[in-house]
CSV table of C-alpha atoms and ligand atoms in Angstrom, one decimal:
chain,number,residue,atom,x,y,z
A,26,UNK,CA,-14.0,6.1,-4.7
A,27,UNK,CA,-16.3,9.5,-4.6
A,28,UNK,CA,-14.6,12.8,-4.3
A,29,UNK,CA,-17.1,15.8,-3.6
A,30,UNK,CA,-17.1,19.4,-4.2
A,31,UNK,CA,-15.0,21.6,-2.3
A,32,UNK,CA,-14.9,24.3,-1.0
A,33,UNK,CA,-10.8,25.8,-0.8
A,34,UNK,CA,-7.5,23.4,-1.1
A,35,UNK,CA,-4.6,24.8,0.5
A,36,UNK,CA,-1.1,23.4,1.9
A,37,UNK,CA,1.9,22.4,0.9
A,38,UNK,CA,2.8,18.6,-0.2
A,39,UNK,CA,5.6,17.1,-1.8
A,40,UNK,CA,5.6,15.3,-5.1
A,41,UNK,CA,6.5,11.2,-5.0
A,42,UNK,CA,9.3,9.9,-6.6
A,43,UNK,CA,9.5,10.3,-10.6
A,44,UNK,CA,8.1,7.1,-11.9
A,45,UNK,CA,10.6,7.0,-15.0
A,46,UNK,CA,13.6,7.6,-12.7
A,47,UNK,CA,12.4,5.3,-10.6
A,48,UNK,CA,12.3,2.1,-13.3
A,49,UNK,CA,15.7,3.7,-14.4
A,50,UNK,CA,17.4,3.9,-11.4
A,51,UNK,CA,16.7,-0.1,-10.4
A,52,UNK,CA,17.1,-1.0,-14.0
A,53,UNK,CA,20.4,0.6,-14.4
A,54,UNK,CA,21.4,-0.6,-10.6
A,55,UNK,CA,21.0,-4.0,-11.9
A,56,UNK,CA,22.5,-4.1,-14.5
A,57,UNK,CA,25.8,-2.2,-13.0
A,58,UNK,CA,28.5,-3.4,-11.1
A,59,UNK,CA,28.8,-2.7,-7.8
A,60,UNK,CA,26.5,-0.6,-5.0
A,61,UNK,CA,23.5,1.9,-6.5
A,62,UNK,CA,22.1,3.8,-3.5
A,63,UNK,CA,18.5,5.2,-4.6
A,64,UNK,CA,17.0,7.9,-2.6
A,65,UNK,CA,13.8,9.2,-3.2
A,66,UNK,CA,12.2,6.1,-4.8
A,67,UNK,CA,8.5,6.1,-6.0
A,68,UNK,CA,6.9,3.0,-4.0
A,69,UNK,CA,3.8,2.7,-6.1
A,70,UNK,CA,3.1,-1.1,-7.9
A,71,UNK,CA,5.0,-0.3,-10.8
A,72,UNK,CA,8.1,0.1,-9.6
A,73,UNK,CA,8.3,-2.8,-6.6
A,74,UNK,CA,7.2,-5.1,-9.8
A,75,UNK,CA,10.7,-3.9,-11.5
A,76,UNK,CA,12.3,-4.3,-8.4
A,77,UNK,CA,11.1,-7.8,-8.0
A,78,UNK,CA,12.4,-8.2,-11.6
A,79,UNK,CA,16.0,-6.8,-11.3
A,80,UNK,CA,16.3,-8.7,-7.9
A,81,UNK,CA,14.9,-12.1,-10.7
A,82,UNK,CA,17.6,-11.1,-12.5
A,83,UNK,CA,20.3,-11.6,-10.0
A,84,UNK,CA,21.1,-8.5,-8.3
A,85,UNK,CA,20.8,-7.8,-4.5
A,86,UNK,CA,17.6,-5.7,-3.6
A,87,UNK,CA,17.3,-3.9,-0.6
A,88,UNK,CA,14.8,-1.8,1.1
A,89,UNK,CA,17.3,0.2,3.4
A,90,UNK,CA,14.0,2.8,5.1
A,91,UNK,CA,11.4,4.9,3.5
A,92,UNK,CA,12.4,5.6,-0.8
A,93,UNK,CA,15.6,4.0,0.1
A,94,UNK,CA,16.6,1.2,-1.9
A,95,UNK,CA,19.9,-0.1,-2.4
A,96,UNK,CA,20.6,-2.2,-5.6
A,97,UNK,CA,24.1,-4.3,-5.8
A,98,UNK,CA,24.6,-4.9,-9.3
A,99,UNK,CA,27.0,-8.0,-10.4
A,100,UNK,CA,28.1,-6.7,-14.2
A,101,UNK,CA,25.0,-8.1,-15.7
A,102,UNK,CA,21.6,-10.1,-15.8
A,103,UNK,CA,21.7,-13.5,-15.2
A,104,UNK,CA,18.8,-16.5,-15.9
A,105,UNK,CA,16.0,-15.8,-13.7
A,106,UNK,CA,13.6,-18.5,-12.5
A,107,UNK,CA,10.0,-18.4,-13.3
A,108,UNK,CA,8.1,-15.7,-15.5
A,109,UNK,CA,9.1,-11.7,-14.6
A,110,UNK,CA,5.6,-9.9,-14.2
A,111,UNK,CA,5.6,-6.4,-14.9
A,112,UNK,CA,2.3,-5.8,-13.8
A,113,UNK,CA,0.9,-2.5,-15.2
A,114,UNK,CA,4.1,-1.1,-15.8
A,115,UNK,CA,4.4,-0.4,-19.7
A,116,UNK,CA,8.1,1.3,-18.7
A,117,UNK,CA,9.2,-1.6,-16.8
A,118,UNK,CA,8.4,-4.3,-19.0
A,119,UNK,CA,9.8,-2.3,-22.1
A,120,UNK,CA,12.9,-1.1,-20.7
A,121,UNK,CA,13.7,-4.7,-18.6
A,122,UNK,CA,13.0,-6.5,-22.3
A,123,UNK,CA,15.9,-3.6,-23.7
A,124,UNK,CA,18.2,-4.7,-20.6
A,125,UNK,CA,17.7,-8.4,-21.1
A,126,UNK,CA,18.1,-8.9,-24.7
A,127,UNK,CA,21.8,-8.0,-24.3
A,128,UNK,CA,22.6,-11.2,-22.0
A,129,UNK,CA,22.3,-14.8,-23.2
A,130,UNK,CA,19.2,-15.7,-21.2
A,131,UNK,CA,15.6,-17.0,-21.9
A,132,UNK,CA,13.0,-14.3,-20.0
A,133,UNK,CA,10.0,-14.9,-20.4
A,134,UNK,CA,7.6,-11.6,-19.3
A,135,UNK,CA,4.3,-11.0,-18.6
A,136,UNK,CA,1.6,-8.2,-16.9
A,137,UNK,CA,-2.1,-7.8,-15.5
A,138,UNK,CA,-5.0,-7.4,-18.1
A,139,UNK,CA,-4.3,-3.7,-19.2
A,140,UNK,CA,-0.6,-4.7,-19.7
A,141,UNK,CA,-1.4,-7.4,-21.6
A,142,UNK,CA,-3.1,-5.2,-24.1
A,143,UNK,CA,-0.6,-3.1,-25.0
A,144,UNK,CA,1.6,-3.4,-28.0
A,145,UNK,CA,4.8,-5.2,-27.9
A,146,UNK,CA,6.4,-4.8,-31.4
A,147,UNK,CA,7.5,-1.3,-31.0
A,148,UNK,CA,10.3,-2.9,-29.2
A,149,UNK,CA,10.3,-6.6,-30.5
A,150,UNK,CA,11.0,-5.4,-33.5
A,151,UNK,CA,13.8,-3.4,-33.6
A,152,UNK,CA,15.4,-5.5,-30.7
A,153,UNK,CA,14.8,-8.4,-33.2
A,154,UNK,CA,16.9,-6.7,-35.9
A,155,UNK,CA,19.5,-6.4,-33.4
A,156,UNK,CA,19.4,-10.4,-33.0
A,157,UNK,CA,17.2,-11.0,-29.8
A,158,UNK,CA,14.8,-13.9,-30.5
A,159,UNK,CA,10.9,-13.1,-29.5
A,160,UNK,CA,8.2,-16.2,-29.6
A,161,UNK,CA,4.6,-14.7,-28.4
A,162,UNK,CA,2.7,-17.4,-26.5
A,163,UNK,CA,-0.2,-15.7,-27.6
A,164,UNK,CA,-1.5,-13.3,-29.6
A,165,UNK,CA,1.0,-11.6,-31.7
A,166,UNK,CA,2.1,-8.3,-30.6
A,167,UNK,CA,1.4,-9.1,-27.6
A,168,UNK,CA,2.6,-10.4,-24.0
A,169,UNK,CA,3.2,-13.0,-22.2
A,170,UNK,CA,6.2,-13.0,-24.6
A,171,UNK,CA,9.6,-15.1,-24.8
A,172,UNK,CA,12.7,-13.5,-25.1
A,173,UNK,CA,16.3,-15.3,-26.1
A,174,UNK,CA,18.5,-12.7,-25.5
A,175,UNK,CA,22.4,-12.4,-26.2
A,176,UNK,CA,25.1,-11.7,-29.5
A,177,UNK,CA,23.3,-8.5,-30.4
A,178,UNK,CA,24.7,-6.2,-33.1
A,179,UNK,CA,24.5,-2.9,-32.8
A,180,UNK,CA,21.3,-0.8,-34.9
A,181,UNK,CA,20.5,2.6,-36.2
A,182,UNK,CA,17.1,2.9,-36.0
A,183,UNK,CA,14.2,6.1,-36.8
A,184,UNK,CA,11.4,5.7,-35.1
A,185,UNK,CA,8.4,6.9,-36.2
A,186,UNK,CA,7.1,8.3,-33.4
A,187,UNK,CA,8.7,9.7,-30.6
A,188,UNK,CA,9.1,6.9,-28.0
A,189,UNK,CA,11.2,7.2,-24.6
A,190,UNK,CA,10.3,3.3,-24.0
A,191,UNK,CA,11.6,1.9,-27.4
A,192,UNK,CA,14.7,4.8,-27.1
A,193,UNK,CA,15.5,3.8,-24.0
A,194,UNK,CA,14.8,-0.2,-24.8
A,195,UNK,CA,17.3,0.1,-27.6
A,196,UNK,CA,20.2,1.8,-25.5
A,197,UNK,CA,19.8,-0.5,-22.6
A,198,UNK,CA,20.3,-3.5,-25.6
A,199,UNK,CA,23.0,-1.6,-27.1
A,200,UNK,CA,25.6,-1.5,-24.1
A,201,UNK,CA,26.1,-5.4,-25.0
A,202,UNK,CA,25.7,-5.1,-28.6
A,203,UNK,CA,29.0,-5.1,-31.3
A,204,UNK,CA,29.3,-2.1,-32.3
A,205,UNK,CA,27.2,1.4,-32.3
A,206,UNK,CA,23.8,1.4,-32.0
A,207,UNK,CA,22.0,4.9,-32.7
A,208,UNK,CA,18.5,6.0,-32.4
A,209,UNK,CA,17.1,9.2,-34.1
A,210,UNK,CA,14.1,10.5,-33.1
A,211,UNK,CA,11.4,12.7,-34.5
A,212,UNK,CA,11.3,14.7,-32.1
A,213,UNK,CA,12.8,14.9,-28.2
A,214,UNK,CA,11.4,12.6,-26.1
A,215,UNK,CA,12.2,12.6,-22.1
A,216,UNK,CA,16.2,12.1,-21.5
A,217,UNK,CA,16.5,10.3,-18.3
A,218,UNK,CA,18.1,7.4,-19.6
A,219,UNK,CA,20.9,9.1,-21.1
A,220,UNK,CA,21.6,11.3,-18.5
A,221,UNK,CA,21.6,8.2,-16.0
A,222,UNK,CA,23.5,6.1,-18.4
A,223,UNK,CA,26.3,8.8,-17.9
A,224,UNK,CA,26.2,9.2,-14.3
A,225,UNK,CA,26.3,5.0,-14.3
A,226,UNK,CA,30.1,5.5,-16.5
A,227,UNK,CA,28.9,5.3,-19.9
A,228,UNK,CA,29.4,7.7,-22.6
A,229,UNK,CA,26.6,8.5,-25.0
A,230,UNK,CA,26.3,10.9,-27.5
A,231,UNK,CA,23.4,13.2,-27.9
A,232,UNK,CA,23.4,15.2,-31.3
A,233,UNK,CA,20.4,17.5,-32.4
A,234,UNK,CA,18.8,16.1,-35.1
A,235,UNK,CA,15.7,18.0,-37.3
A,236,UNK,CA,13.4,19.0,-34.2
A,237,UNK,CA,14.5,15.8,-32.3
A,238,UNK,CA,17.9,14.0,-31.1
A,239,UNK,CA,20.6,11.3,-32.5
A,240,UNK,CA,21.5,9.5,-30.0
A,241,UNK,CA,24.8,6.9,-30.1
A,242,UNK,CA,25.9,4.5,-27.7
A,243,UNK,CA,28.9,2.0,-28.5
A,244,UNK,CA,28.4,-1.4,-27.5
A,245,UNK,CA,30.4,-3.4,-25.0
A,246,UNK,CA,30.4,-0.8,-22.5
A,247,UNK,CA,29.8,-1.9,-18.9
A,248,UNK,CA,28.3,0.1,-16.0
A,249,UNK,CA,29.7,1.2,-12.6
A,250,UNK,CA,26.9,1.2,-9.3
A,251,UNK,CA,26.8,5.2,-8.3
A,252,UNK,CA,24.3,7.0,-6.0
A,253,UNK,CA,20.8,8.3,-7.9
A,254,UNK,CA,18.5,11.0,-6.0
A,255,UNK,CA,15.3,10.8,-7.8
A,256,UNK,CA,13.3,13.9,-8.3
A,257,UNK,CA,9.6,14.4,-7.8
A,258,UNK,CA,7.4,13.8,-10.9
A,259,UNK,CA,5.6,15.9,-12.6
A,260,UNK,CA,3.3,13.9,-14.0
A,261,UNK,CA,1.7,13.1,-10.1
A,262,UNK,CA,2.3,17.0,-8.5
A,263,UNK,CA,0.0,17.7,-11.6
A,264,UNK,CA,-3.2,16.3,-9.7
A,265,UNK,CA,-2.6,18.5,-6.6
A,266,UNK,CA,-1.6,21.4,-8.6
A,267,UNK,CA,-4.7,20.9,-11.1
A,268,UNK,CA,-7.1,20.6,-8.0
A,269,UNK,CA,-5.4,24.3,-7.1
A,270,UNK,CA,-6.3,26.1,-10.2
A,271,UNK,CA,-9.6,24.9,-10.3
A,272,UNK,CA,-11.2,24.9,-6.8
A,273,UNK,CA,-12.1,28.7,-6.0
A,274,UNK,CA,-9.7,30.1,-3.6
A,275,UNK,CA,-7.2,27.5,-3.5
A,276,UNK,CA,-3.2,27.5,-2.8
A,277,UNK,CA,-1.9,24.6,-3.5
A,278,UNK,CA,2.1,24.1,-3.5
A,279,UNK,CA,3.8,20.8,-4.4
A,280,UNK,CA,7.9,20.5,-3.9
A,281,UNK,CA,10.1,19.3,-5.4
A,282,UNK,CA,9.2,18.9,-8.6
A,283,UNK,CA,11.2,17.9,-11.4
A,284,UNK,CA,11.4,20.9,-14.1
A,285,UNK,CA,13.2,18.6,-17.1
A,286,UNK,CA,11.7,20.9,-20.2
A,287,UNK,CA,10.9,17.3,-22.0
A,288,UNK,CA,8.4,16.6,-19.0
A,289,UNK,CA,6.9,20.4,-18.1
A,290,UNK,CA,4.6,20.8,-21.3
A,291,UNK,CA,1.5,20.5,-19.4
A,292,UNK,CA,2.8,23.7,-16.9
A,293,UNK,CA,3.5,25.3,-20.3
A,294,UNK,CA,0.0,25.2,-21.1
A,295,UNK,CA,-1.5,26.3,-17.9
A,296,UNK,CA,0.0,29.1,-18.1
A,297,UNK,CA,-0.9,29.8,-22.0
A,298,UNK,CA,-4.8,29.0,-20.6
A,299,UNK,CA,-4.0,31.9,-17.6
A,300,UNK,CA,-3.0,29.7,-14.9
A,301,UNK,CA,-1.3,31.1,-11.9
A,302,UNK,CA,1.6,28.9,-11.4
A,303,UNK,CA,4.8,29.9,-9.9
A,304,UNK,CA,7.7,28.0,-9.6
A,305,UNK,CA,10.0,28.7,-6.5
A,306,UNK,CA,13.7,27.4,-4.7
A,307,UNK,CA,14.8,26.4,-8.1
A,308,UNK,CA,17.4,24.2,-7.4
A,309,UNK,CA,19.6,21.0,-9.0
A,310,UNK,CA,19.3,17.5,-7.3
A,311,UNK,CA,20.3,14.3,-8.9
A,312,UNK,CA,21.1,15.9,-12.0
A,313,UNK,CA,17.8,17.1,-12.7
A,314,UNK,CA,16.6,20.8,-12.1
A,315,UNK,CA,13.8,20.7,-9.7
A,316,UNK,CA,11.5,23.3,-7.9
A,317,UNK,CA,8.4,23.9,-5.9
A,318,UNK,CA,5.4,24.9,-7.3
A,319,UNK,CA,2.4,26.7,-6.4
A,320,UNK,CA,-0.9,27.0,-8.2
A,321,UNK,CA,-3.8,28.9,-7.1
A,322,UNK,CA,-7.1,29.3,-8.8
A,323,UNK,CA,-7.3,30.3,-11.7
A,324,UNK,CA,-10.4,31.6,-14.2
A,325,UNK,CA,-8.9,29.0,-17.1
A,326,UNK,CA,-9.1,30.2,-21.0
A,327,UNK,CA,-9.1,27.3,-23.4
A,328,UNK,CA,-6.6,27.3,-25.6
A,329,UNK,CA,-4.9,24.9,-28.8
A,330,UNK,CA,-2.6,22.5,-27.4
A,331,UNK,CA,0.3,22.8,-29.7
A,332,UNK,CA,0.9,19.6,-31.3
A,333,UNK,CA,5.0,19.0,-30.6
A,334,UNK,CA,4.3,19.4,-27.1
A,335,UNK,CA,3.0,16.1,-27.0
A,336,UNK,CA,5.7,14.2,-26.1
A,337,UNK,CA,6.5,16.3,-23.2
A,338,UNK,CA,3.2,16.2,-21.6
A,339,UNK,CA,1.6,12.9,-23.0
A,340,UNK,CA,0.9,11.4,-19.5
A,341,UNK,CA,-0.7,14.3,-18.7
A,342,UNK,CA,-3.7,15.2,-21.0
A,343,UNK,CA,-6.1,13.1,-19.5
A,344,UNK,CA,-5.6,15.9,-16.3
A,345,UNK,CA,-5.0,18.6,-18.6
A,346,UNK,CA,-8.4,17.7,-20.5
A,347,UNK,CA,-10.3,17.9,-16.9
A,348,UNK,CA,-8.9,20.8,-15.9
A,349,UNK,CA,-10.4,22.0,-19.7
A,350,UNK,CA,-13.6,21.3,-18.0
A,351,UNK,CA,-13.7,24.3,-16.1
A,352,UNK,CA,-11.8,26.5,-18.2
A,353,UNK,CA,-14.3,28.8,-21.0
A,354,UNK,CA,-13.7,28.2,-24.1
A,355,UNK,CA,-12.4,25.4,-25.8
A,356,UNK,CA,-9.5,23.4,-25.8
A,357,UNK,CA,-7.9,21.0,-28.6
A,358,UNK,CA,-5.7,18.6,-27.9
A,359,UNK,CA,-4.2,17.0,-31.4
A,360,UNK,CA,-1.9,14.7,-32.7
A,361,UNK,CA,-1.8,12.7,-29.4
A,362,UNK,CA,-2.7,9.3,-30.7
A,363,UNK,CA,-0.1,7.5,-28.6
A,364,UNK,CA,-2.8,8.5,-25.3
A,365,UNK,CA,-4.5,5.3,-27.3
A,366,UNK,CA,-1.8,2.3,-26.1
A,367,UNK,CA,-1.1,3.8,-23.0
A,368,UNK,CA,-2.6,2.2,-19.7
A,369,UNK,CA,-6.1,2.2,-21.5
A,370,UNK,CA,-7.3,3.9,-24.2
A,371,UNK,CA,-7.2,7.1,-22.8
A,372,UNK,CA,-8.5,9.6,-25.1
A,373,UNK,CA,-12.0,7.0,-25.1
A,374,UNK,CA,-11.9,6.8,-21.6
A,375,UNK,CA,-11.7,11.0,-21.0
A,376,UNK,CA,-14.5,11.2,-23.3
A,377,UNK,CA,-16.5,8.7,-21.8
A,378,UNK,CA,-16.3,10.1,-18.5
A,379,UNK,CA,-15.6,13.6,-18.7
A,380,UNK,CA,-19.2,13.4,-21.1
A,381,UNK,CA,-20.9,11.3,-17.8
A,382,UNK,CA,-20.3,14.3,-15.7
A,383,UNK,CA,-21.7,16.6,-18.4
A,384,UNK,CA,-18.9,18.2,-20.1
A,385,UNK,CA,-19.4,19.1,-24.1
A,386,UNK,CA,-16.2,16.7,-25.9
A,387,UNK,CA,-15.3,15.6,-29.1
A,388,UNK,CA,-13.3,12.3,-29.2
A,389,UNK,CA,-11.1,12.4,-32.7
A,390,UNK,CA,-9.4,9.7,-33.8
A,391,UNK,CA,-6.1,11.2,-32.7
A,392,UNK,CA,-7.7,14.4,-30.7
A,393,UNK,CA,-9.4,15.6,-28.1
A,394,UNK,CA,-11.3,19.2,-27.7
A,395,UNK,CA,-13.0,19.9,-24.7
A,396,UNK,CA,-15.3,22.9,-24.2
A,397,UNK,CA,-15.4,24.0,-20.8
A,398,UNK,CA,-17.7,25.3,-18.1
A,399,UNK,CA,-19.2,24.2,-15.5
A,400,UNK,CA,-19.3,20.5,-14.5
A,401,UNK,CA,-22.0,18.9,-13.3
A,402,UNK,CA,-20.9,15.7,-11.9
A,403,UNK,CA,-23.0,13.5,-10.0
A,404,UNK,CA,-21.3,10.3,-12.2
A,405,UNK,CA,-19.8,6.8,-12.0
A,406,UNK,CA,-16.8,6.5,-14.3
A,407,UNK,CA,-15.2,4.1,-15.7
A,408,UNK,CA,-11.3,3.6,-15.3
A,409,UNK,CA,-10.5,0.5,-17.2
A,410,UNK,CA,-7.6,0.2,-14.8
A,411,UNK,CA,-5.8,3.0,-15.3
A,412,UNK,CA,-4.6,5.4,-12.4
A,413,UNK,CA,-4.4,8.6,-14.4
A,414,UNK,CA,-7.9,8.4,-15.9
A,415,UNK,CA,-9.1,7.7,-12.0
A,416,UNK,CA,-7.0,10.4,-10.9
A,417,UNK,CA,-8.1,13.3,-13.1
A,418,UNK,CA,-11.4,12.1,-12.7
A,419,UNK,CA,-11.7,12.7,-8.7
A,420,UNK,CA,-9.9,16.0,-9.0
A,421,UNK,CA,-12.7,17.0,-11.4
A,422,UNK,CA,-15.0,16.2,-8.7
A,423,UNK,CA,-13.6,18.2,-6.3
A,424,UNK,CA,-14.5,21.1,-8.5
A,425,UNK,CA,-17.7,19.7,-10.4
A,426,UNK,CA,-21.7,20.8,-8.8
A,427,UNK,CA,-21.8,17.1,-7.9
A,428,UNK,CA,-20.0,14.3,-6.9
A,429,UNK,CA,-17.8,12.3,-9.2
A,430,UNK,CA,-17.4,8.5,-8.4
A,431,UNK,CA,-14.5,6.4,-10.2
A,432,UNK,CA,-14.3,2.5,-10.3
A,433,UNK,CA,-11.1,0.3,-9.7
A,434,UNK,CA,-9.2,3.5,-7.7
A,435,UNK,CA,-7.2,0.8,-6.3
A,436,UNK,CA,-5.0,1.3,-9.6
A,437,UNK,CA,-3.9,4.3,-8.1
A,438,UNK,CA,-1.4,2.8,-6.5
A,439,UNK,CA,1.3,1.8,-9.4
A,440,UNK,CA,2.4,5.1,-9.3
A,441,UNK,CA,1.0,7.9,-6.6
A,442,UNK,CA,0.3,5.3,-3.7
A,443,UNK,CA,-0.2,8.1,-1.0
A,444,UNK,CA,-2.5,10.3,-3.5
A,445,UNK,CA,-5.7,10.0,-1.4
A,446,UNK,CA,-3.8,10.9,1.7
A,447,UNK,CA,-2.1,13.7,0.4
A,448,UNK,CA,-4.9,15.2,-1.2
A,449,UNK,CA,-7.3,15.1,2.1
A,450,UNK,CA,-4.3,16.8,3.7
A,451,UNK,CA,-5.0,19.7,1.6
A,452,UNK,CA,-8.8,19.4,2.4
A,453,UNK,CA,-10.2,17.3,-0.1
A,454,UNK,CA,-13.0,15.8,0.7
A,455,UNK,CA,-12.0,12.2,-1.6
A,456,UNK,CA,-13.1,8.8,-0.1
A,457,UNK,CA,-13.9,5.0,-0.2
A,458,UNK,CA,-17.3,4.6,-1.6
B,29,LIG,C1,7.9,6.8,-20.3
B,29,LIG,C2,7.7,7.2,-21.6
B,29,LIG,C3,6.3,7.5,-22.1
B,29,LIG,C4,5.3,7.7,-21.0
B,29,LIG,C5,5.4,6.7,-19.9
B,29,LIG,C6,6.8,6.7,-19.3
B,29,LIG,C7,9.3,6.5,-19.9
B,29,LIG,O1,5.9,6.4,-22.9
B,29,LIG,O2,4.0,7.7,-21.5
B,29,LIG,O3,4.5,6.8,-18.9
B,29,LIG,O4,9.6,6.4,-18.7
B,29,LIG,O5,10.1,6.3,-20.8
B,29,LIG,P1,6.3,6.3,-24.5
B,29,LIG,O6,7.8,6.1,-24.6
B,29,LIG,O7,5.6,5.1,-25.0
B,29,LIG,O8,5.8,7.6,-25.1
């Protein structure tokens, strides 16, 4: 897929569904009793492969029109047939391990190449200490995997690192483990699963801890179906937003956006590098503040990236880092070593590329820095099956002297299927080829 230099971007689009509310939503549905009505659902592969899963798992799944999905939820998972596939969904296989380890069934899960990857034991482990059973039918660490779910007790656990996955793995285990289980993390990591576990009749408790949370959830607490309105994400409005700023007279405005503080880092930094962002009919939906969001061009400044943002933007530096393309100066990202396990290894893979299309990087072993100007382009890049690194690389085209190709854009599609679409509407020029 090519996308070629243009000339303005203006319009206004709205963002898809948020992917992590999305996994949430059917996770949670499934797991409930009784009817979840989603509206607003992100359609992309990642979340019809947890769909396909929760539906494996014995609830009724039903596409009812366009992002809306009704899930009917009998108290629990049951023993699926066959092997649930996550495909490239790191979320879904994570947080559908959490869920399942609480019941006494056998699962075993799997995922396509760049899944299969990934590391495992983040949540193996501490699941394991709660009492599921794991066997690896491979390599260790990593899937397919076997799970043997069922008489968990409950675990207080510090992680390491900050982790929404293993936080929310280990909550979604703990509502059928005896007794409390408690995570404590180093710092806050996006809350989605709390907030939905409320809204789905549990009661969690959230306590500030050091410059993250403890978080407590008793065990044997069951779940009650309720309607979920899921927000637009972030993470995808940033392409269209990011193509604003950096394509000379551009307007670009994408609504309803979710505005959760633990998922706007990378609109905190825009600003800090002189973006013109604004952020209008600020409003509450689904329990989540949202807003529109407009983004015009912008001369960019780099700037240092401020390491404790990190868990509130992670998904997002590989767009930040080409926006730092065409901003003077340079700009150091730090301390986001987690970018390494994520779909690919995304700090290697920004390097690699942004350096095809001419940009001056430095690839640290937990870092980034990225000294800006402008781009040349004219470049093939490597995607290694990973939407984001394919997205920020064709917005970067769209502002670069030549055209920027990317290989396997069909990964687009686990989580911003209409991105091509939507960004021609604005008057990209971004095609097959
Ligand atoms: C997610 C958490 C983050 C993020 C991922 C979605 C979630 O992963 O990168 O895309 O929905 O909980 P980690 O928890 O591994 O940081």
């Amino acid at each position: 897929m090519t996308a070629r230099p243009a000339s303005r971007l203006a319009g206004t689009v709205t963002a898809p569904g948020d992917k992590s509310v999305s996994h949430r939503a059917l996770i949670l549905g499934g797991m409930a009793q009784g009817v979840t009505d989603i509206e607003g659902l992100l359609e992309g592969e990642d979340i019809l492969a947890t769909a396909r899963a929760v539906a494996a798992f014995g609830a009724e799944v039903e596409r009812l029109g366009p992002g809306r999905w009704r899930v009917t939820g009998h108290g629990g998972f049951r023993q699926p047939e066959g092997v649930i596939d996550c495909g490239n969904a790191g979320t879904g296989v994570r947080l559908l391990m959490g869920a399942a380890a609480g019941y006494p069934i056998i699962v075993t899960f799997d995922g396509d190449v760049s899944l299969r990857k990934r590391p495992m034991k983040r949540v193996t482990t501490p699941l394991g200490e709660m009492g599921a059973r794991f066997e690896w039918s491979g390599e260790e660490d990593r899937l397919p995997l076997r799970l043997t779910g069922g008489d968990l007790r409950g675990l207080s656990f510090t992680q390491s690192v900050a982790s929404a996955q293993v936080k929310s793995a280990l909550l979604l285990a703990g509502l059928n483990a005896r007794g409390l289980t408690e995570v404590i993390e180093p710092e806050r990591s996006r809350d989605h699963t709390e907030r939905m576990l409320r809204a789905f009749g549990a009661e969690v408790q959230v306590t500030e801890q050091g410059a993250g949370w403890r978080i407590r959830l008793e065990g044997g607490q069951g779940l009650t179906g309720t309607p979920v309105a899921v927000p637009g994400d972030p993470s995808s409005a940033a392409f269209p937003l990011a193509a604003g700023l950096i394509v000379p007279g551009s307007e670009v405005t994408v609504e309803n956006v979710m505005l959760n503080p633990l998922r706007t880092g990378l609109f905190d930094t825009w600003r800090e590098m002189g973006a013109d962002l604004t952020v209008s009919n600020r409003r509450e939906s689904g329990g989540e503040i949202v807003g529109d969001i407009t983004a015009r061009h912008s001369a960019l400044k780099g700037v240092v990236v401020p390491e404790a943002r990190a868990a509130s933007m992670i998904d997002e530096y590989p767009i930040l880092a080409a926006t730092a393309a065409l901003a003077s100066g340079r700009t150091v990202m730090r301390g986001i070593g987690e970018m390494r396990v994520k779909e690919s290894d995304r700090i290697a893979l920004m390097a690699r590329g942004l350096a095809a299309c001419g940009v001056a990087i430095e690839e640290e072993p937990e870092g980034l820095i990225v000294t800006g100007g402008p781009v040349a382009g004219g470049s093939t890049v490597e995607t290694a099956h990973d939407h984001r690194i394919a997205m920020s690389h064709l917005v970067l085209g769209l502002a670069a002297r030549a055209p920027v190709s990317v290989r396997d854009p069909e990964m687009i599609a686990t989580s911003f299927p209409g991105f091509v679409a939507l960004m021609q509407g604005l008057g990209a020029d971004i095609e097959a080829g």
